[in-house]
XYZ file of C-alpha atoms in Angstrom:
131
model
C -7.243 -24.959 60.812
C -8.072 -23.314 57.481
C -7.422 -24.976 54.123
C -4.521 -23.519 52.073
C -6.810 -22.123 49.355
C -8.851 -20.291 52.008
C -5.803 -18.529 53.402
C -5.596 -15.678 50.915
C -4.406 -13.139 53.410
C -3.090 -15.143 56.340
C -0.814 -12.980 58.410
C 2.665 -14.129 59.181
C 5.545 -12.561 60.975
C 8.543 -11.106 59.265
C 11.504 -9.069 60.310
C 9.903 -5.914 58.833
C 6.526 -6.257 60.429
C 3.275 -7.921 59.500
C 2.897 -8.942 55.810
C 0.026 -10.796 54.184
C 0.749 -14.387 53.204
C -0.684 -15.108 49.769
C -1.570 -18.566 48.548
C -0.319 -20.075 45.282
C -3.601 -19.773 43.258
C -4.014 -16.125 44.142
C -0.442 -15.365 43.065
C -0.982 -17.142 39.731
C -4.113 -15.090 39.060
C -2.364 -11.885 40.090
C 0.651 -12.562 37.855
C -1.682 -13.511 34.997
C -3.508 -10.195 35.322
C -0.260 -8.237 35.550
C 1.122 -10.078 32.511
C -2.073 -9.367 30.548
C -1.985 -5.684 31.467
C 1.675 -5.470 30.459
C 0.934 -7.314 27.185
C -1.941 -4.927 26.390
C 0.214 -1.911 27.235
C 3.078 -3.104 25.007
C 0.665 -3.957 22.195
C -0.828 -0.470 22.370
C 2.654 1.098 22.314
C 3.603 -0.997 19.270
C 0.338 -0.112 17.523
C 0.901 3.600 18.148
C 4.536 3.359 17.036
C 3.468 1.673 13.785
C 0.969 4.367 12.846
C 2.080 6.272 9.740
C 1.807 9.660 11.436
C 3.350 11.617 8.549
C 0.988 9.939 6.094
C -2.016 10.673 8.303
C -0.893 14.295 8.631
C -0.488 14.629 4.837
C -3.896 13.033 4.184
C -5.511 15.562 6.538
C -3.719 18.416 4.747
C -4.947 17.133 1.378
C -8.487 16.816 2.722
C -8.351 20.423 3.935
C -7.025 21.544 0.539
C -9.812 19.675 -1.242
C -12.438 21.268 0.978
C -10.823 24.699 0.617
C -10.560 24.545 -3.211
C -14.315 24.354 -3.918
C -14.808 27.431 -1.753
C -12.100 29.259 -3.692
C -13.570 28.039 -6.980
C -17.026 29.023 -5.824
C -15.785 32.500 -4.921
C -14.050 32.718 -8.294
C -17.205 31.499 -10.066
C -19.285 34.012 -8.114
C -16.946 36.840 -9.086
C -16.854 35.663 -12.692
C -20.646 35.338 -12.790
C -20.996 38.826 -11.341
C -18.558 40.190 -13.933
C -20.417 38.492 -16.798
C -23.749 39.745 -15.444
C -22.403 43.288 -15.138
C -21.008 43.112 -18.668
C -24.375 41.943 -20.039
C -26.213 44.670 -18.156
C -23.827 47.310 -19.485
C -24.262 46.012 -23.032
C -28.054 45.996 -22.623
C -27.931 49.520 -21.224
C -25.641 50.614 -24.047
C -27.891 49.074 -26.688
C -30.941 50.588 -24.998
C -29.198 53.949 -24.915
C -28.097 53.457 -28.505
C -31.691 52.755 -29.558
C -32.949 55.772 -27.617
C -30.153 57.912 -28.994
C -30.828 56.741 -32.534
C -34.535 57.494 -32.137
C -33.806 60.952 -30.705
C -31.248 61.574 -33.456
C -33.755 60.533 -36.122
C -36.451 62.821 -34.661
C -33.966 65.695 -34.503
C -32.934 65.013 -38.106
C -36.598 64.996 -39.233
C -37.286 68.300 -37.434
C -34.139 69.797 -38.904
C -35.115 68.616 -42.407
C -38.639 69.968 -41.937
C -37.280 73.366 -40.850
C -34.884 73.414 -43.770
C -37.734 72.538 -46.163
C -39.914 75.305 -44.687
C -37.093 77.857 -45.007
C -36.615 76.815 -48.600
C -40.326 77.176 -49.259
C -40.367 80.602 -47.551
C -37.509 81.700 -49.774
C -39.396 80.660 -52.826
C -42.586 82.248 -51.491
C -44.651 79.101 -51.796
C -45.054 78.470 -48.108
C -48.533 78.732 -46.640
C -49.261 78.490 -42.993
C -51.494 75.633 -41.885
C -51.850 76.808 -38.332
């Protein structure tokens, strides 16, 4: 005959058919495992229930805002830099044009004055051609 601890699944008769007969040590181990699994499951449920979900959600929103703001600032800085650069280029072009215009105006004025002086000399009859 087998010892009681060796009879893990000894078959016995019941009114519903054949059922395994479990020994005491096996049942203790089985209940211990089931209790541990239930304890772990409940602990996990409690841990999840205690999570500050709204706070986590808000922190993620703030993080996204923080990451989005530098991009917006960078775009704004890029636009502002482009506007400043364009303004400087226009001023340089204007001053360059002003210098060119002033030079052309001065040359025109000199030619005009020279023509006027020649006409005056021709009127007085003192003009001699050097050509």
